[in-house]
Amino acid sequence: LRNMADKWAGSFVAIITPFTDDDKVDYEALGALVEWHIAEGTDGIVPCGTTGESPTVSFEEHEQIIKFVIEKVAKRILVVAGAGANSTKEAVHLTQWSKDVGADAVLSVNPYYNKPTQEGLFLHFSAVAAVGIPVILYNIPGRSAVSMTPDTVARLSKLPNIVAIKEATGSVDFASEIASLCDIPILSGDDSLCLPIMSIGGKGVISVIANILPADVKALTVAANQGNLKEALRIHQKLYRLSKALFVETNPIPIKMAMSLVGKCKPGLRLPLTPMSAEHLPRLKAAMTEAGL
């Protein structure tokens, strides 16, 4: 699977989960977003990631959202199902389910809260990979309270189904260390670091800002992968302030607000996430204007 490294490159959107006014999954809005992403050139859709509010959708909703997106996409672009859990048994179940309904790959996050050792992380992801579907590792210590070391990533990269890593430590040095140890494709997990990580060999991004500016994120990754630094830098600078403003409160609070402002979804979130505070709205709107929205 690794010789298909180019497949795991470009712009992947960590798609939001829109809700209706009565707090149901808004499949009509989700379907419209999927069609828009395909039209705008997005390379892959990642349903039920953190941005898709995976912690607060029910188990049944989680599976149905993945199934819906796969059926809507109908093999036109890649679908990488969010299938992580802090129980290995549960992560294996979600991974098997995603495989059975036709996902192209799964995104599998560090087990959170229970803080496994490096050996525990290796065995967890080995069990997930054994399901027999491409696995993109997801290293995000800020949310999981544990980080894979570069050595553990390199060790996991030798497993045939581990095809890429979403790197969200926020450190370009950490990504460089991984790249120095193995050839696993690296996808930035931070929009503001997409270009810096691609400059040291990263292949693309799993993006929040692509929810609202998909064509720009796609163009940035194409330019960077073609070595057109001048064009990639132009787009990076265009998107930079908005990519930071989208984290002025916990993701996905700001992106849901931004998308509701442009009529792509309702702003509703599920507790414990709350609507964006009025004090941060001017910064978000100014950043949206600066990015051309």
Tab-separated table of C-alpha atoms in Angstrom:
chain	number	residue	atom	x	y	z
A	1	LEU	CA	0.000	0.000	0.000
A	2	ARG	CA	2.908	2.367	0.673
A	3	ASN	CA	3.877	2.575	-2.997
A	4	MET	CA	0.559	4.384	-3.427
A	5	ALA	CA	1.953	7.218	-1.294
A	6	ASP	CA	0.721	9.838	-3.769
A	7	LYS	CA	-2.818	8.732	-2.952
A	8	TRP	CA	-2.390	10.029	0.604
A	9	ALA	CA	-1.515	13.551	-0.475
A	10	GLY	CA	-3.291	16.849	-0.994
A	11	SER	CA	-6.276	18.413	0.754
A	12	PHE	CA	-8.448	16.291	3.033
A	13	VAL	CA	-11.279	18.081	4.820
A	14	ALA	CA	-12.087	17.208	8.426
A	15	ILE	CA	-15.731	17.798	7.624
A	16	ILE	CA	-18.148	19.309	10.135
A	17	THR	CA	-21.303	17.477	11.197
A	18	PRO	CA	-24.203	19.889	10.635
A	19	PHE	CA	-27.136	19.636	13.042
A	20	THR	CA	-30.775	20.630	12.595
A	21	ASP	CA	-32.531	23.063	14.931
A	22	ASP	CA	-33.812	20.072	16.914
A	23	ASP	CA	-30.280	18.637	17.283
A	24	LYS	CA	-30.479	15.809	14.744
A	25	VAL	CA	-27.751	15.187	12.179
A	26	ASP	CA	-28.617	17.393	9.176
A	27	TYR	CA	-28.015	14.914	6.368
A	28	GLU	CA	-29.362	17.303	3.741
A	29	ALA	CA	-26.757	19.926	4.655
A	30	LEU	CA	-24.029	17.262	4.957
A	31	GLY	CA	-24.857	15.902	1.510
A	32	ALA	CA	-24.688	19.399	0.016
A	33	LEU	CA	-21.264	19.930	1.628
A	34	VAL	CA	-19.969	16.656	0.181
A	35	GLU	CA	-21.092	17.649	-3.337
A	36	TRP	CA	-19.507	21.098	-2.906
A	37	HIS	CA	-16.176	19.594	-1.813
A	38	ILE	CA	-16.094	17.292	-4.823
A	39	ALA	CA	-16.837	20.239	-7.135
A	40	GLU	CA	-14.137	22.378	-5.445
A	41	GLY	CA	-11.409	19.735	-5.900
A	42	THR	CA	-10.997	18.414	-2.340
A	43	ASP	CA	-8.979	15.159	-2.452
A	44	GLY	CA	-10.666	13.406	0.437
A	45	ILE	CA	-13.341	13.749	3.101
A	46	VAL	CA	-12.786	12.807	6.736
A	47	PRO	CA	-16.140	12.337	8.499
A	48	CYS	CA	-16.373	11.950	12.280
A	49	GLY	CA	-13.067	13.510	13.187
A	50	THR	CA	-12.816	16.008	16.042
A	51	THR	CA	-14.140	18.731	13.720
A	52	GLY	CA	-17.107	16.449	13.008
A	53	GLU	CA	-17.875	16.383	16.749
A	54	SER	CA	-17.118	12.676	17.079
A	55	PRO	CA	-17.080	12.893	20.904
A	56	THR	CA	-20.754	13.931	21.021
A	57	VAL	CA	-22.374	11.984	18.203
A	58	SER	CA	-23.842	8.673	19.361
A	59	PHE	CA	-22.289	5.378	18.290
A	60	GLU	CA	-25.210	4.846	15.893
A	61	GLU	CA	-24.885	8.368	14.463
A	62	HIS	CA	-21.112	7.910	14.073
A	63	GLU	CA	-21.615	4.821	11.936
A	64	GLN	CA	-24.495	6.330	9.953
A	65	ILE	CA	-22.561	9.541	9.179
A	66	ILE	CA	-19.638	7.501	7.817
A	67	LYS	CA	-21.968	5.303	5.762
A	68	PHE	CA	-23.862	8.327	4.429
A	69	VAL	CA	-20.670	10.108	3.336
A	70	ILE	CA	-19.302	6.973	1.639
A	71	GLU	CA	-22.552	6.479	-0.279
A	72	LYS	CA	-22.787	10.171	-1.204
A	73	VAL	CA	-19.169	10.324	-2.405
A	74	ALA	CA	-19.700	7.119	-4.441
A	75	LYS	CA	-15.964	6.614	-5.018
A	76	ARG	CA	-15.491	10.009	-6.701
A	77	ILE	CA	-12.885	11.041	-4.106
A	78	LEU	CA	-11.392	9.370	-1.020
A	79	VAL	CA	-13.282	8.873	2.250
A	80	VAL	CA	-11.141	8.508	5.378
A	81	ALA	CA	-13.440	7.493	8.216
A	82	GLY	CA	-12.754	8.828	11.700
A	83	ALA	CA	-12.524	5.531	13.582
A	84	GLY	CA	-10.376	6.194	16.630
A	85	ALA	CA	-11.153	5.280	20.222
A	86	ASN	CA	-9.313	4.962	23.519
A	87	SER	CA	-10.401	1.335	23.793
A	88	THR	CA	-8.490	-0.827	21.312
A	89	LYS	CA	-11.463	-3.179	21.005
A	90	GLU	CA	-13.755	-0.252	20.139
A	91	ALA	CA	-11.242	1.207	17.655
A	92	VAL	CA	-10.951	-2.200	15.952
A	93	HIS	CA	-14.763	-2.468	15.801
A	94	LEU	CA	-15.148	0.990	14.214
A	95	THR	CA	-12.295	0.250	11.797
A	96	GLN	CA	-13.855	-3.062	10.748
A	97	TRP	CA	-17.230	-1.361	10.320
A	98	SER	CA	-15.669	1.398	8.196
A	99	LYS	CA	-13.959	-1.239	6.037
A	100	ASP	CA	-17.207	-3.179	5.626
A	101	VAL	CA	-19.162	-0.114	4.406
A	102	GLY	CA	-16.465	0.852	1.893
A	103	ALA	CA	-14.211	3.506	3.445
A	104	ASP	CA	-10.912	4.021	1.607
A	105	ALA	CA	-9.009	4.399	4.876
A	106	VAL	CA	-9.509	5.225	8.545
A	107	LEU	CA	-8.084	8.022	10.673
A	108	SER	CA	-7.030	6.563	14.010
A	109	VAL	CA	-6.189	8.888	16.892
A	110	ASN	CA	-3.896	8.290	19.862
A	111	PRO	CA	-5.938	6.669	22.649
A	112	TYR	CA	-6.913	9.640	24.812
A	113	TYR	CA	-7.259	9.976	28.583
A	114	ASN	CA	-5.872	6.543	29.506
A	115	LYS	CA	-2.325	7.558	28.409
A	116	PRO	CA	-0.776	4.325	27.119
A	117	THR	CA	2.979	3.773	26.939
A	118	GLN	CA	4.832	3.756	23.612
A	119	GLU	CA	4.509	-0.044	23.560
A	120	GLY	CA	0.785	0.306	24.257
A	121	LEU	CA	0.462	2.757	21.361
A	122	PHE	CA	2.366	0.386	19.072
A	123	LEU	CA	0.156	-2.571	20.008
A	124	HIS	CA	-3.044	-0.477	19.737
A	125	PHE	CA	-2.278	0.700	16.206
A	126	SER	CA	-0.976	-2.741	15.229
A	127	ALA	CA	-4.387	-4.188	16.162
A	128	VAL	CA	-6.156	-1.470	14.144
A	129	ALA	CA	-3.896	-2.078	11.132
A	130	ALA	CA	-4.560	-5.818	11.328
A	131	VAL	CA	-8.177	-5.153	10.257
A	132	GLY	CA	-6.805	-4.821	6.731
A	133	ILE	CA	-7.739	-1.286	5.657
A	134	PRO	CA	-5.322	1.629	5.115
A	135	VAL	CA	-4.753	3.475	8.416
A	136	ILE	CA	-3.723	7.115	8.834
A	137	LEU	CA	-2.237	7.603	12.293
A	138	TYR	CA	-3.312	10.743	14.150
A	139	ASN	CA	-0.868	12.240	16.620
A	140	ILE	CA	-2.489	15.050	18.637
A	141	PRO	CA	-1.069	15.229	22.165
A	142	GLY	CA	-2.967	18.449	22.926
A	143	ARG	CA	-6.226	16.493	22.876
A	144	SER	CA	-5.072	12.991	23.772
A	145	ALA	CA	-2.541	13.767	26.556
A	146	VAL	CA	-0.105	11.307	24.956
A	147	SER	CA	2.174	11.515	21.925
A	148	MET	CA	3.720	8.873	19.742
A	149	THR	CA	7.466	9.416	19.602
A	150	PRO	CA	9.068	9.661	16.155
A	151	ASP	CA	10.645	6.249	16.857
A	152	THR	CA	7.207	4.714	17.467
A	153	VAL	CA	5.895	6.290	14.245
A	154	ALA	CA	8.870	4.861	12.339
A	155	ARG	CA	8.242	1.431	13.873
A	156	LEU	CA	4.543	1.577	12.946
A	157	SER	CA	5.369	2.768	9.419
A	158	LYS	CA	6.823	-0.678	8.702
A	159	LEU	CA	3.357	-2.252	9.054
A	160	PRO	CA	1.816	-2.696	5.588
A	161	ASN	CA	-1.522	-0.988	6.306
A	162	ILE	CA	-0.120	2.126	8.019
A	163	VAL	CA	-0.152	4.538	5.078
A	164	ALA	CA	0.276	8.075	6.506
A	165	ILE	CA	0.255	10.187	9.668
A	166	LYS	CA	-1.760	13.275	10.542
A	167	GLU	CA	0.817	15.230	12.511
A	168	ALA	CA	-0.729	17.684	14.979
A	169	THR	CA	1.922	18.240	17.632
A	170	GLY	CA	2.279	21.786	16.299
A	171	SER	CA	6.018	21.227	15.822
A	172	VAL	CA	7.777	21.302	12.457
A	173	ASP	CA	10.828	19.791	14.167
A	174	PHE	CA	8.724	16.800	15.243
A	175	ALA	CA	7.589	16.279	11.646
A	176	SER	CA	11.195	16.653	10.461
A	177	GLU	CA	12.279	14.008	12.960
A	178	ILE	CA	9.645	11.586	11.612
A	179	ALA	CA	10.739	12.336	8.036
A	180	SER	CA	14.367	11.667	8.964
A	181	LEU	CA	13.507	8.209	10.327
A	182	CYS	CA	11.071	6.829	7.740
A	183	ASP	CA	9.231	7.623	4.516
A	184	ILE	CA	5.668	7.665	5.885
A	185	PRO	CA	3.598	10.384	4.151
A	186	ILE	CA	3.046	13.239	6.618
A	187	LEU	CA	-0.185	15.257	6.540
A	188	SER	CA	-0.292	18.438	8.583
A	189	GLY	CA	-2.933	18.463	11.292
A	190	ASP	CA	-2.681	22.247	11.670
A	191	ASP	CA	-3.777	24.557	8.853
A	192	SER	CA	-1.295	27.272	9.776
A	193	LEU	CA	1.553	24.713	9.528
A	194	CYS	CA	0.456	23.120	6.256
A	195	LEU	CA	3.064	24.906	4.138
A	196	PRO	CA	5.890	24.659	6.735
A	197	ILE	CA	5.330	20.909	7.084
A	198	MET	CA	5.081	20.452	3.319
A	199	SER	CA	8.356	22.364	2.971
A	200	ILE	CA	10.140	19.618	4.951
A	201	GLY	CA	8.538	16.811	2.970
A	202	GLY	CA	4.897	16.662	4.099
A	203	LYS	CA	2.361	15.658	1.464
A	204	GLY	CA	-0.723	17.662	2.413
A	205	VAL	CA	-3.175	18.490	5.167
A	206	ILE	CA	-6.211	17.217	7.011
A	207	SER	CA	-7.838	20.583	7.249
A	208	VAL	CA	-10.384	22.578	9.229
A	209	ILE	CA	-10.245	25.701	7.037
A	210	ALA	CA	-10.978	23.567	3.943
A	211	ASN	CA	-14.537	23.358	5.294
A	212	ILE	CA	-15.047	26.942	4.132
A	213	LEU	CA	-12.245	27.555	1.564
A	214	PRO	CA	-11.737	24.156	-0.066
A	215	ALA	CA	-10.404	25.398	-3.415
A	216	ASP	CA	-7.724	27.518	-1.716
A	217	VAL	CA	-6.471	24.665	0.464
A	218	LYS	CA	-6.386	22.358	-2.547
A	219	ALA	CA	-4.452	24.974	-4.549
A	220	LEU	CA	-1.944	25.411	-1.702
A	221	THR	CA	-1.230	21.672	-1.550
A	222	VAL	CA	-0.933	21.403	-5.344
A	223	ALA	CA	1.509	24.331	-5.478
A	224	ALA	CA	3.586	22.961	-2.599
A	225	ASN	CA	3.708	19.442	-4.052
A	226	GLN	CA	4.792	20.895	-7.407
A	227	GLY	CA	7.555	22.929	-5.764
A	228	ASN	CA	5.895	26.266	-6.581
A	229	LEU	CA	6.849	27.948	-3.314
A	230	LYS	CA	5.879	31.455	-4.426
A	231	GLU	CA	2.261	30.455	-5.161
A	232	ALA	CA	2.024	28.234	-2.067
A	233	LEU	CA	3.282	31.112	0.082
A	234	ARG	CA	0.763	33.515	-1.452
A	235	ILE	CA	-2.121	31.202	-0.494
A	236	HIS	CA	-0.616	30.471	2.932
A	237	GLN	CA	-0.508	34.192	3.684
A	238	LYS	CA	-4.062	34.662	2.398
A	239	LEU	CA	-5.367	31.938	4.732
A	240	TYR	CA	-3.090	32.461	7.735
A	241	ARG	CA	-5.165	34.853	9.866
A	242	LEU	CA	-8.356	32.867	9.336
A	243	SER	CA	-6.584	29.599	10.111
A	244	LYS	CA	-5.589	31.100	13.482
A	245	ALA	CA	-8.984	32.742	14.108
A	246	LEU	CA	-10.647	29.341	13.662
A	247	PHE	CA	-8.934	28.316	16.902
A	248	VAL	CA	-9.749	31.422	18.966
A	249	GLU	CA	-12.137	29.046	20.746
A	250	THR	CA	-12.137	25.257	20.764
A	251	ASN	CA	-12.514	23.692	17.314
A	252	PRO	CA	-15.159	23.254	15.837
A	253	ILE	CA	-16.893	26.205	17.541
A	254	PRO	CA	-15.436	28.908	15.227
A	255	ILE	CA	-15.680	26.920	11.967
A	256	LYS	CA	-19.349	26.144	12.674
A	257	MET	CA	-19.979	29.867	13.248
A	258	ALA	CA	-18.049	30.825	10.086
A	259	MET	CA	-19.956	28.321	7.973
A	260	SER	CA	-23.288	29.460	9.353
A	261	LEU	CA	-22.334	33.050	8.437
A	262	VAL	CA	-21.909	31.994	4.792
A	263	GLY	CA	-25.078	29.875	4.819
A	264	LYS	CA	-23.484	26.425	4.652
A	265	CYS	CA	-24.962	25.071	7.897
A	266	LYS	CA	-26.783	26.018	11.063
A	267	PRO	CA	-24.461	27.076	13.909
A	268	GLY	CA	-25.669	24.429	16.370
A	269	LEU	CA	-23.184	22.400	18.421
A	270	ARG	CA	-23.685	19.757	21.077
A	271	LEU	CA	-22.824	20.303	24.711
A	272	PRO	CA	-20.311	20.582	26.245
A	273	LEU	CA	-19.401	22.718	23.210
A	274	THR	CA	-21.148	26.077	23.295
A	275	PRO	CA	-21.889	28.728	20.643
A	276	MET	CA	-19.078	31.156	19.907
A	277	SER	CA	-18.893	34.082	22.316
A	278	ALA	CA	-19.735	37.567	21.035
A	279	GLU	CA	-16.307	38.899	22.035
A	280	HIS	CA	-14.525	36.703	19.453
A	281	LEU	CA	-16.936	37.267	16.573
A	282	PRO	CA	-15.347	40.508	15.257
A	283	ARG	CA	-11.938	38.785	14.947
A	284	LEU	CA	-13.498	35.854	13.099
A	285	LYS	CA	-15.445	38.101	10.712
A	286	ALA	CA	-12.392	40.271	10.010
A	287	ALA	CA	-10.282	37.192	9.257
A	288	MET	CA	-13.012	35.843	6.977
A	289	THR	CA	-13.065	39.129	5.044
A	290	GLU	CA	-9.281	39.115	4.751
A	291	ALA	CA	-9.419	35.552	3.331
A	292	GLY	CA	-11.882	36.691	0.678
A	293	LEU	CA	-15.142	35.504	2.227
